Tab-separated table of C-alpha atoms in Angstrom:
chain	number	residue	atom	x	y	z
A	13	UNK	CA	19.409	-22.510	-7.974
A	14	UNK	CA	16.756	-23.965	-9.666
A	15	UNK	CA	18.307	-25.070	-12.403
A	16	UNK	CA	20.983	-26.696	-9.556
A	17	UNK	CA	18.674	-28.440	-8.291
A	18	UNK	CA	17.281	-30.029	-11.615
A	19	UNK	CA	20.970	-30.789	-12.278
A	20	UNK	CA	21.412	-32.464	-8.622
A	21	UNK	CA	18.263	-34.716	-9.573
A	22	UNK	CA	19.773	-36.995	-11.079
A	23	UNK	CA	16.900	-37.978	-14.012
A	24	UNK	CA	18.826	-35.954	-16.386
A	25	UNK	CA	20.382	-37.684	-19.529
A	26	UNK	CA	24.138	-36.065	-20.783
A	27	UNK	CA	22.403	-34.007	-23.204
A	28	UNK	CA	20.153	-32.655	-20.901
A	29	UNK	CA	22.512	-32.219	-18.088
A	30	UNK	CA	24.545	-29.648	-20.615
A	31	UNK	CA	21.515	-27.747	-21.660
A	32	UNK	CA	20.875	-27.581	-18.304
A	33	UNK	CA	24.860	-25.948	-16.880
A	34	UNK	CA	24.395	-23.754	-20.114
A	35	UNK	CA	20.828	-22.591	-19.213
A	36	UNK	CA	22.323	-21.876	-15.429
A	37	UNK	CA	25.116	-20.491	-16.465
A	38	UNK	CA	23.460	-17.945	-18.438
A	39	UNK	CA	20.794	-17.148	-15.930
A	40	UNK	CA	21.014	-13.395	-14.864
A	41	UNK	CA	22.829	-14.134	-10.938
A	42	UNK	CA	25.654	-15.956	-13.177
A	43	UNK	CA	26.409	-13.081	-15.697
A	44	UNK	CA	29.874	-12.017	-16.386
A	45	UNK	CA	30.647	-8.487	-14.999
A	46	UNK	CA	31.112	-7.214	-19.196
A	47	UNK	CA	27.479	-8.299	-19.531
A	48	UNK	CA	26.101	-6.627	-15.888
A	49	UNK	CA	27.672	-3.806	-17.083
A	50	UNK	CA	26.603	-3.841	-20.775
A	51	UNK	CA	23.217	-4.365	-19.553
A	52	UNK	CA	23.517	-1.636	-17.214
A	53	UNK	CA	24.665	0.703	-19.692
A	54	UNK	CA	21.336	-0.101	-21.733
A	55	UNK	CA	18.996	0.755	-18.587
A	56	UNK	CA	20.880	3.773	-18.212
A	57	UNK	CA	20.177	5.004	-21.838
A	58	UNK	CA	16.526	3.615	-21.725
A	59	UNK	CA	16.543	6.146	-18.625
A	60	UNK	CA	18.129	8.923	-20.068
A	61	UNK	CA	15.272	8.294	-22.950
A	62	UNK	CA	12.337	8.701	-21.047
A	63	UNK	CA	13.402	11.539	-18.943
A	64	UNK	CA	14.289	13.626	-22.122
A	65	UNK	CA	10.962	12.557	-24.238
A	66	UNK	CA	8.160	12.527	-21.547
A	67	UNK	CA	6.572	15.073	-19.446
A	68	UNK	CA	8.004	14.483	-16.249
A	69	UNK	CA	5.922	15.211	-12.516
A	70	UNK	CA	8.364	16.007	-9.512
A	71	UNK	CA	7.447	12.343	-8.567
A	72	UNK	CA	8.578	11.088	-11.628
A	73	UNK	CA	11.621	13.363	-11.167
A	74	UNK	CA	12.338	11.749	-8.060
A	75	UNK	CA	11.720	8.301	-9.326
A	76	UNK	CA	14.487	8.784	-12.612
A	77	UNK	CA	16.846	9.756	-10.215
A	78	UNK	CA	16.034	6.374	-7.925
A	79	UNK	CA	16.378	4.789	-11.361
A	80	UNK	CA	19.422	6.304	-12.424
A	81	UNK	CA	21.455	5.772	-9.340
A	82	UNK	CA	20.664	2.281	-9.742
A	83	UNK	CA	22.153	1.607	-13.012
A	84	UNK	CA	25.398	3.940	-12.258
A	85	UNK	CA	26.348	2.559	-9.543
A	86	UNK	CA	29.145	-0.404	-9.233
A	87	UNK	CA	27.527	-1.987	-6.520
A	88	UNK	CA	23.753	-2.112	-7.677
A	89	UNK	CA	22.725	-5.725	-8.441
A	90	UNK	CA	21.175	-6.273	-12.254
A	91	UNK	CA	18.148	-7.628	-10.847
A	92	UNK	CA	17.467	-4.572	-8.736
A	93	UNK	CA	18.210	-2.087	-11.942
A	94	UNK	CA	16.301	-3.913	-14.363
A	95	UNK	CA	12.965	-3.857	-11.754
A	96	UNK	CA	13.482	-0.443	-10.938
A	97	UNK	CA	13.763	0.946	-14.390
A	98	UNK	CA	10.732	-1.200	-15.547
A	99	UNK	CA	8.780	0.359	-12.257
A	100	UNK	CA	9.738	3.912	-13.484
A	101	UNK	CA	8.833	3.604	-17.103
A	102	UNK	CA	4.925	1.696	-15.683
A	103	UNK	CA	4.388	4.210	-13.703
A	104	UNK	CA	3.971	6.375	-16.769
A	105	UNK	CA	1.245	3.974	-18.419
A	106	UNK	CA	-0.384	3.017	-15.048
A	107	UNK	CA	-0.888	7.003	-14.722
A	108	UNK	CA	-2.833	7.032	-18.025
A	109	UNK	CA	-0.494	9.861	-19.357
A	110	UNK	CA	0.912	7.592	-22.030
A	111	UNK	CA	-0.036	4.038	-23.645
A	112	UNK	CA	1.922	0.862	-23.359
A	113	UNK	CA	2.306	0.821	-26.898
A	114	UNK	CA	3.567	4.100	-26.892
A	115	UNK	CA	6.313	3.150	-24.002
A	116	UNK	CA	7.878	0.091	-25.724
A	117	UNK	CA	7.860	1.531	-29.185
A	118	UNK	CA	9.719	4.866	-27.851
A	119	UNK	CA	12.171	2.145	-25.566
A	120	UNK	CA	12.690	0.015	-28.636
A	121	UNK	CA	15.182	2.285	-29.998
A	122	UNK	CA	17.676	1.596	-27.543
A	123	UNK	CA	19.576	-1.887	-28.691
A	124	UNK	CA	21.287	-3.869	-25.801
A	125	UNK	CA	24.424	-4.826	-27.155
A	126	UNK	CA	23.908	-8.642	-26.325
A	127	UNK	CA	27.562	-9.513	-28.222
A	128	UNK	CA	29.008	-9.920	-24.455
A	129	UNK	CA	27.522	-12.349	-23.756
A	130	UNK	CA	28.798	-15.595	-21.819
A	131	UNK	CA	31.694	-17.274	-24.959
A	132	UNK	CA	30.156	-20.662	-24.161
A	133	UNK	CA	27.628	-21.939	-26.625
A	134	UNK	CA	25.775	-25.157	-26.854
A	135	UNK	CA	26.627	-27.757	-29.054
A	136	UNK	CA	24.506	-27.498	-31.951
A	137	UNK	CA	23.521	-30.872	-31.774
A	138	UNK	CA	21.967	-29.650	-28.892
A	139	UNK	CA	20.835	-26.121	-29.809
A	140	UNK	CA	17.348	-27.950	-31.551
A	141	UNK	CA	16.575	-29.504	-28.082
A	142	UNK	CA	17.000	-26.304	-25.995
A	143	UNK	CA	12.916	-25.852	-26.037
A	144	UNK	CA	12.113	-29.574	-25.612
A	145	UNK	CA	14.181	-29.164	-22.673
A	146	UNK	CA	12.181	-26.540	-21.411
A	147	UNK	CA	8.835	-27.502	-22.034
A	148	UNK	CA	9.553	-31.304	-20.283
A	149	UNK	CA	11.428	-29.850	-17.078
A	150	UNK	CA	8.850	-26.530	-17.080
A	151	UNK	CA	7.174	-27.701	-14.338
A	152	UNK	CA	10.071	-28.641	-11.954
A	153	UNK	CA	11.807	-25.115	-12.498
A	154	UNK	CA	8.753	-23.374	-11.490
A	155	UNK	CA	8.468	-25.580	-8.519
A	156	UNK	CA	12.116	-25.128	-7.446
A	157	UNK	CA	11.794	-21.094	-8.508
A	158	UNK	CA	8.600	-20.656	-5.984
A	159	UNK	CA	10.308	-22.211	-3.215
A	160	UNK	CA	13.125	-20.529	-3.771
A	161	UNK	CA	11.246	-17.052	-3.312
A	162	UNK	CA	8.967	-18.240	-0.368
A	163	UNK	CA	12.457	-19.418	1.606
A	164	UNK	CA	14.246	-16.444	0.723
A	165	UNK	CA	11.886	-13.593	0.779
A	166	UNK	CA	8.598	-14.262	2.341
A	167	UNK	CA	9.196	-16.612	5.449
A	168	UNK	CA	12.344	-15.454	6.736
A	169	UNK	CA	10.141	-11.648	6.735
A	170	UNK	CA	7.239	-13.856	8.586
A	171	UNK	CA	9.862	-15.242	10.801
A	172	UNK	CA	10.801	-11.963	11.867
A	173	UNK	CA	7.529	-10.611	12.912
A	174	UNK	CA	6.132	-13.811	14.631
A	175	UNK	CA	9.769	-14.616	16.299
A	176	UNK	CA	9.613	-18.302	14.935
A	177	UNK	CA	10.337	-19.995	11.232
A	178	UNK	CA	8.211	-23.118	11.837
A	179	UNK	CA	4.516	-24.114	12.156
A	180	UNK	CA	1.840	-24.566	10.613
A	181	UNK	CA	1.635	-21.097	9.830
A	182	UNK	CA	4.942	-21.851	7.078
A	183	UNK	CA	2.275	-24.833	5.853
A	184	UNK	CA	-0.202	-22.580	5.258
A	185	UNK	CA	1.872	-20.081	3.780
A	186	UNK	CA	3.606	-22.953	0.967
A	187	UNK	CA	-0.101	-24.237	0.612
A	188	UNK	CA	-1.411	-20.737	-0.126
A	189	UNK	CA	1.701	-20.198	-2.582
A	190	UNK	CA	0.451	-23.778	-4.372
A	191	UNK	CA	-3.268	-23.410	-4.510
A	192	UNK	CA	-2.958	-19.644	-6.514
A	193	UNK	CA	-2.957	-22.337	-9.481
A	194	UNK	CA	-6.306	-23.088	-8.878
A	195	UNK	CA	-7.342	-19.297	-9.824
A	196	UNK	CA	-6.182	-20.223	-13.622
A	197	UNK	CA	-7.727	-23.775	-13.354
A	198	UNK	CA	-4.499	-24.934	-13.347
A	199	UNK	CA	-3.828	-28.350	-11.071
A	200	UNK	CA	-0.829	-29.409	-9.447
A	201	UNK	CA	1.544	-31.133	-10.864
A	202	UNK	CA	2.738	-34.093	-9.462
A	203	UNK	CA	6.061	-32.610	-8.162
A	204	UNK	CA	4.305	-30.122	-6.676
A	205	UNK	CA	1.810	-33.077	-4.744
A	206	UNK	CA	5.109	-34.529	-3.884
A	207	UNK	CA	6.435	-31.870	-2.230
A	208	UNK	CA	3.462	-30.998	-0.382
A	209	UNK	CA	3.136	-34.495	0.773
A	210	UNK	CA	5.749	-33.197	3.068
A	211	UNK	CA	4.565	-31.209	4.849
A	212	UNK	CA	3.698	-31.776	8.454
A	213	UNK	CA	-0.104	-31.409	8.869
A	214	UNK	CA	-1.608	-34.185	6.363
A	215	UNK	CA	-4.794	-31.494	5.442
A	216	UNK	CA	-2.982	-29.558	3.500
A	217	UNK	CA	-1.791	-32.586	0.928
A	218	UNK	CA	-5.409	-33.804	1.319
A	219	UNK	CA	-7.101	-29.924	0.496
A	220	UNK	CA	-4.679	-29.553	-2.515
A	221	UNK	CA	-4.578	-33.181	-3.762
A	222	UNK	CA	-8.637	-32.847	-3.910
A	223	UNK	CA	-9.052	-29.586	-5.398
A	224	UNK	CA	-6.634	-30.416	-8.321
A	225	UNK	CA	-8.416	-33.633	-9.283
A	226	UNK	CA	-11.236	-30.960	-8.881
A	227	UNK	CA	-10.421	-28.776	-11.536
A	228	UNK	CA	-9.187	-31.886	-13.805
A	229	UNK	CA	-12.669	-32.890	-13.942
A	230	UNK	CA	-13.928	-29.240	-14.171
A	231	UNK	CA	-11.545	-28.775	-17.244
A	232	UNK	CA	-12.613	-32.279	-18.590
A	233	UNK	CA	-16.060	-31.798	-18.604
A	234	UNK	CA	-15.966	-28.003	-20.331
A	235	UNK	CA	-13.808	-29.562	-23.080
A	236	UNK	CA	-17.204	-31.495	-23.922
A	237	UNK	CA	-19.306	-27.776	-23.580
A	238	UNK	CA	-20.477	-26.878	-27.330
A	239	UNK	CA	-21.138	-23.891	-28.740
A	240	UNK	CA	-17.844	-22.060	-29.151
A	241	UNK	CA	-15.008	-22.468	-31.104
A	242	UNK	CA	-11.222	-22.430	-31.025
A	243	UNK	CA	-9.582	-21.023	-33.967
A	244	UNK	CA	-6.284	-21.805	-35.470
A	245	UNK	CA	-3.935	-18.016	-34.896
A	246	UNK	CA	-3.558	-16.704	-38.169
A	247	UNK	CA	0.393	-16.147	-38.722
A	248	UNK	CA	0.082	-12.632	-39.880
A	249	UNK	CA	-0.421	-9.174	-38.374
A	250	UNK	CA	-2.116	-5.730	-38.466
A	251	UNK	CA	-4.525	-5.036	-41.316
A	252	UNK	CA	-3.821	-8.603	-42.444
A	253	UNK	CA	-4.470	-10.116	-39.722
A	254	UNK	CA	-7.639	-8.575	-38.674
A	255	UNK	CA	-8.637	-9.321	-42.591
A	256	UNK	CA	-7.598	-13.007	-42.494
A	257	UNK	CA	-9.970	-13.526	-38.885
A	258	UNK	CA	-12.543	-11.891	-40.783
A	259	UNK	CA	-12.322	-13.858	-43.912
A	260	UNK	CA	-14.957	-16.805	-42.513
A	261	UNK	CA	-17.534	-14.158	-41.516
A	262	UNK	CA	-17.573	-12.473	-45.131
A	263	UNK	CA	-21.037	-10.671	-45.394
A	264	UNK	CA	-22.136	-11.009	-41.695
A	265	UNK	CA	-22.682	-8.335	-38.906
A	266	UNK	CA	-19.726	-9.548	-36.643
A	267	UNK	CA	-18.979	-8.028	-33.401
A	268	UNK	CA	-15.599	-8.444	-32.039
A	269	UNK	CA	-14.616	-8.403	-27.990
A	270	UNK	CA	-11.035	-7.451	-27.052
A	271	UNK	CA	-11.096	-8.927	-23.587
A	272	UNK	CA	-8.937	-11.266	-20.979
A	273	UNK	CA	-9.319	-13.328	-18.289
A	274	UNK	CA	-8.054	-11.223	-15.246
A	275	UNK	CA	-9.730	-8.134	-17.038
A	276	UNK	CA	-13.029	-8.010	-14.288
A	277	UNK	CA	-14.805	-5.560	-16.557
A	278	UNK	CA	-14.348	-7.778	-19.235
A	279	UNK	CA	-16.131	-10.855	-17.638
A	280	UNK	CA	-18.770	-8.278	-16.108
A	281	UNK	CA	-19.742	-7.076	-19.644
A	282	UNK	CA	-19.732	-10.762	-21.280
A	283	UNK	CA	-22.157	-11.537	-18.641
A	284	UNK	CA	-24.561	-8.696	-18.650
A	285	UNK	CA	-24.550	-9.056	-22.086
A	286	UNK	CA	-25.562	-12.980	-22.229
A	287	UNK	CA	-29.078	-12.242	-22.781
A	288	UNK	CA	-28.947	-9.636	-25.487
A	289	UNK	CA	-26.456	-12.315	-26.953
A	290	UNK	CA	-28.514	-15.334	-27.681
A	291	UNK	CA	-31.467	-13.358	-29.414
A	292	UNK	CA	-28.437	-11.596	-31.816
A	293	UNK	CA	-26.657	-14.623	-32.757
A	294	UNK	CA	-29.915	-15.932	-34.009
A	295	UNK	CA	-30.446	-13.482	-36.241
A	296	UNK	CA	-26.821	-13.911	-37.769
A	297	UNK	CA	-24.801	-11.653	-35.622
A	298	UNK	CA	-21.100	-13.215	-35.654
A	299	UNK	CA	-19.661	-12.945	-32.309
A	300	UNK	CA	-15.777	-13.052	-31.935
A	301	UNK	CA	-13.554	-12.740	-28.915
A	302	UNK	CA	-9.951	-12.077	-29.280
A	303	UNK	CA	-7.274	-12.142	-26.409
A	304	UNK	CA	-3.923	-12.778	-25.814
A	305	UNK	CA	-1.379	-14.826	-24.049
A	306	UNK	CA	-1.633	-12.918	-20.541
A	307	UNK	CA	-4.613	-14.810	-20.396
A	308	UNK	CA	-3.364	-17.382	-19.350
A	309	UNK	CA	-4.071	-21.164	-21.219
A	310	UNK	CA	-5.938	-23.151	-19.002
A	311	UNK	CA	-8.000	-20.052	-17.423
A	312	UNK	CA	-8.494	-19.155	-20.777
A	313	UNK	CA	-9.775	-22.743	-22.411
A	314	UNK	CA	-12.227	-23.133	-18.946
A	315	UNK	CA	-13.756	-19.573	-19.490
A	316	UNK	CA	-14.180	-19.944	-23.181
A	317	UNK	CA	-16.633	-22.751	-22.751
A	318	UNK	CA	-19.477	-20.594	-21.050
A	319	UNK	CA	-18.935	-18.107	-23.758
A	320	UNK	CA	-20.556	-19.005	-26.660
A	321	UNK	CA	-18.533	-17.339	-29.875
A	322	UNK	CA	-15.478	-17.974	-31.956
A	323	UNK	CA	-12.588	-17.559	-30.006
A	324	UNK	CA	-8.430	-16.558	-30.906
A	325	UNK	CA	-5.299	-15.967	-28.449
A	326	UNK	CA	-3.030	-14.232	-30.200
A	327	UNK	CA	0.156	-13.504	-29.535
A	328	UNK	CA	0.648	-10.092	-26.957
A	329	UNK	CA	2.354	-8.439	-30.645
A	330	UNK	CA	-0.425	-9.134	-32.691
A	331	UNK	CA	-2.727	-8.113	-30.032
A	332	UNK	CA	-0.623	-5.096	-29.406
A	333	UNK	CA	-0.994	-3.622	-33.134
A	334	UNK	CA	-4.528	-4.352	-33.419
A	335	UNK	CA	-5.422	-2.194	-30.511
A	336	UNK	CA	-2.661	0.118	-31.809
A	337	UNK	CA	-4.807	0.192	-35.057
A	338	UNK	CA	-8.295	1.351	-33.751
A	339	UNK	CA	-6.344	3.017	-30.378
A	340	UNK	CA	-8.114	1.502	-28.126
A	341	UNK	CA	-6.497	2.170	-24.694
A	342	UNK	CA	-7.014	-1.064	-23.053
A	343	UNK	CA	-9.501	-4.147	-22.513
A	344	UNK	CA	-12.437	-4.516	-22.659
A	345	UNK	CA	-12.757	-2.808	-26.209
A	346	UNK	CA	-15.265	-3.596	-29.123
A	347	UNK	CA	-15.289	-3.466	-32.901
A	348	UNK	CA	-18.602	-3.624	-34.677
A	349	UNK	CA	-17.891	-4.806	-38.810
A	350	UNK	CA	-20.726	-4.818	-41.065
A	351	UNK	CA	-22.083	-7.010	-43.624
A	352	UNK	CA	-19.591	-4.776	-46.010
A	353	UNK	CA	-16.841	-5.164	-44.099
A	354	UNK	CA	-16.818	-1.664	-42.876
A	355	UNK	CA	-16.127	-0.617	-39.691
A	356	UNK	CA	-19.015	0.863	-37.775
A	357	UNK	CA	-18.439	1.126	-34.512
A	358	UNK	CA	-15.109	1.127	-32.058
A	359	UNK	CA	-14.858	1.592	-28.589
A	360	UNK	CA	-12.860	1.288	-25.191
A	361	UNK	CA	-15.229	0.039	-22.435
A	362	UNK	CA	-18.805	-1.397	-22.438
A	363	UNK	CA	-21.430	1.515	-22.762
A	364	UNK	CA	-24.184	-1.020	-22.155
A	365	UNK	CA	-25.924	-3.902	-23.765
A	366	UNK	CA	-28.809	-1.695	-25.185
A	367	UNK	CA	-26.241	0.532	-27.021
A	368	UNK	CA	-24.406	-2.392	-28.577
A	369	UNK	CA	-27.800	-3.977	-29.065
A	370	UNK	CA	-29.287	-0.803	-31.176
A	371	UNK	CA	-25.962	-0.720	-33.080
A	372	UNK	CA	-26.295	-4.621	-33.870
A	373	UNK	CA	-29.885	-4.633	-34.946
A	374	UNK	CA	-29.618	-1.497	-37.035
A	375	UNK	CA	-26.945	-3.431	-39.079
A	376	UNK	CA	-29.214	-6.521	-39.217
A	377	UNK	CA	-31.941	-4.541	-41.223
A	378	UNK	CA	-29.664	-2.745	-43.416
């Protein structure tokens, strides 16, 4: 639908408008039946995989069945099997009994068989501009996406309990959907300001219009913040990687954060250790904060200016096999190097500044 819509615009030139029938053509609710059912027939065996090579709880039990039934059955829709399996196989890591890593590395060894796929192709005059296409209508397709699921899940379920599908109650509810931007320091585009120009109570353009010049200014003005810096990603991985983000820090203590903007601990230990912070980085201690792109961008760019460091967002594989390296379980997690380049300390979870301080200073005088 969304990409309908973008189509029914208008603003589209003829490339665009074929990238755009091929893109919505080949959007899961358009698949051929060969390719629901090849895709089915993958979930299935990802399934089957998981039941036979992980200790299964009468829950879970119940839960591969659910699962299953799903992807055997005629009727399911892919949307439904492909949430449900994913649901079955986090439960596993949100449990703690096994790691992400562990998860997608064991699922990896089932191949969808993506050869039935739809038999139209671009033209490849047009296969170079499938991205640019993307990235310039980005914004729109989100737009038309989040309306989609607020007028097709969320208000008609409002409507039943309050007996009534209009109001300023349905304002407050698209308002609410719009200003969850704000919590990445995101602002609205000016689609989105268009659309909520419409609505029928004039606060709610004048609340959102104001907070997103708001943050404009908020991210304007932490662009001029010294004191940290961004560094180019290095386009390696593993032991090279880690050795190529250490290469500018040759000979100094350097402590290294594995953190993210929507981890809480994370921004609770950054700030509880702000203090201990300043006095170590003037004695030479490196400080460098690694994340990757769940955080996302512009959360990300805002937060990094009141933390003081040298700063990478890597990308969620490279992030993936350095914690994979030093198995650290999740975020935060910390990596002490010393002014040999040997590992000294590695952790999951802050123990404290005063531990991390003792470990620091110890280094310093060595």
């Amino acid at each position: 639908e969304a990409y309908q819509k973008l189509i029914d615009s208008g603003q589209l030139t003829a490339e665009e408008l074929v990238i755009a029938q091929f893109l919505k053509k080949n959007c899961m609710e358009n698949w051929s039946k060969e390719l629901v059912a090849s895709r089915k027939l993958y979930e299935a065996n990802v399934v089957q995989l998981l039941i036979d090579s992980l200790s299964l709880t009468k829950e879970d039990s119940v839960a591969a069945q659910k699962a299953m039934g799903l992807c055997l059955s005629p009727e399911s829709k892919i949307k439904d099997v492909i949430e449900e399996r994913v649901n079955f196989q986090a439960a596993f890591a949100i449990s703690k009994r096994y790691t992400n890593d562990y998860l997608d590395k064991l699922v990896s060894q089932v191949v969808f068989n993506q050869g039935l796929a739809q038999n139209d192709t671009l033209p490849q005059s047009a296969v170079a501009n499938v991205q640019p296409f993307y990235n310039k209508y980005k914004d729109q397709l989100e737009l038309f996406k989040m309306m989609q699921a607020l007028n097709e899940r969320i208000k008609p379920f409002v409507a039943d309990l309050v007996g009534s599908s209009e109001g300023i109650l349905f304002d407050l509810m698209t308002a609410q959907s719009f200003a969850g931007k704000f919590q990445e320091f995101t602002p609205l585009t000016e689609e989105e300001l268009n659309f909520v120009s419409e609505l029928k109570d004039p606060f709610f353009y004048t609340y959102l219009s104001d907070k997103s010049k708001e943050i404009v200014a908020i991210n304007e003005k932490n662009k001029l913040k010294g004191g940290y810096t961004i560094h180019e990603v290095p386009q390696t991985k593993g032991e090279q990687l880690l050795a190529d983000i250490m290469k500018p820090f040759e000979g100094k203590v350097v402590m290294i954060d594995f953190w993210a903007t929507w981890c809480s601990p994370c921004r609770s230990a950054i700030k509880s250790f702000e203090e201990a912070k300043k006095a170590l980085k003037e004695k030479g201690v490196v400080f460098v904060y690694l994340t990757d792109e769940s955080s996302p961008i512009n959360a990300w760019q805002n937060m990094i200016s009141n933390i003081p460091g040298e700063h990478y967002r890597l990308t969620p594989s490279q992030f993936d096999e350095l914690k994979k390296k030093f198995n650290y379980r999740g975020v935060p997690s910390y990596l002490i190097i010393n002014k040999k380049g040997e590992q000294v300390y590695s952790k999951t979870g802050f123990e404290g500044s005063s531990v991390i301080t003792n470990i620091l200073e110890n280094e310093l005088n060595k």
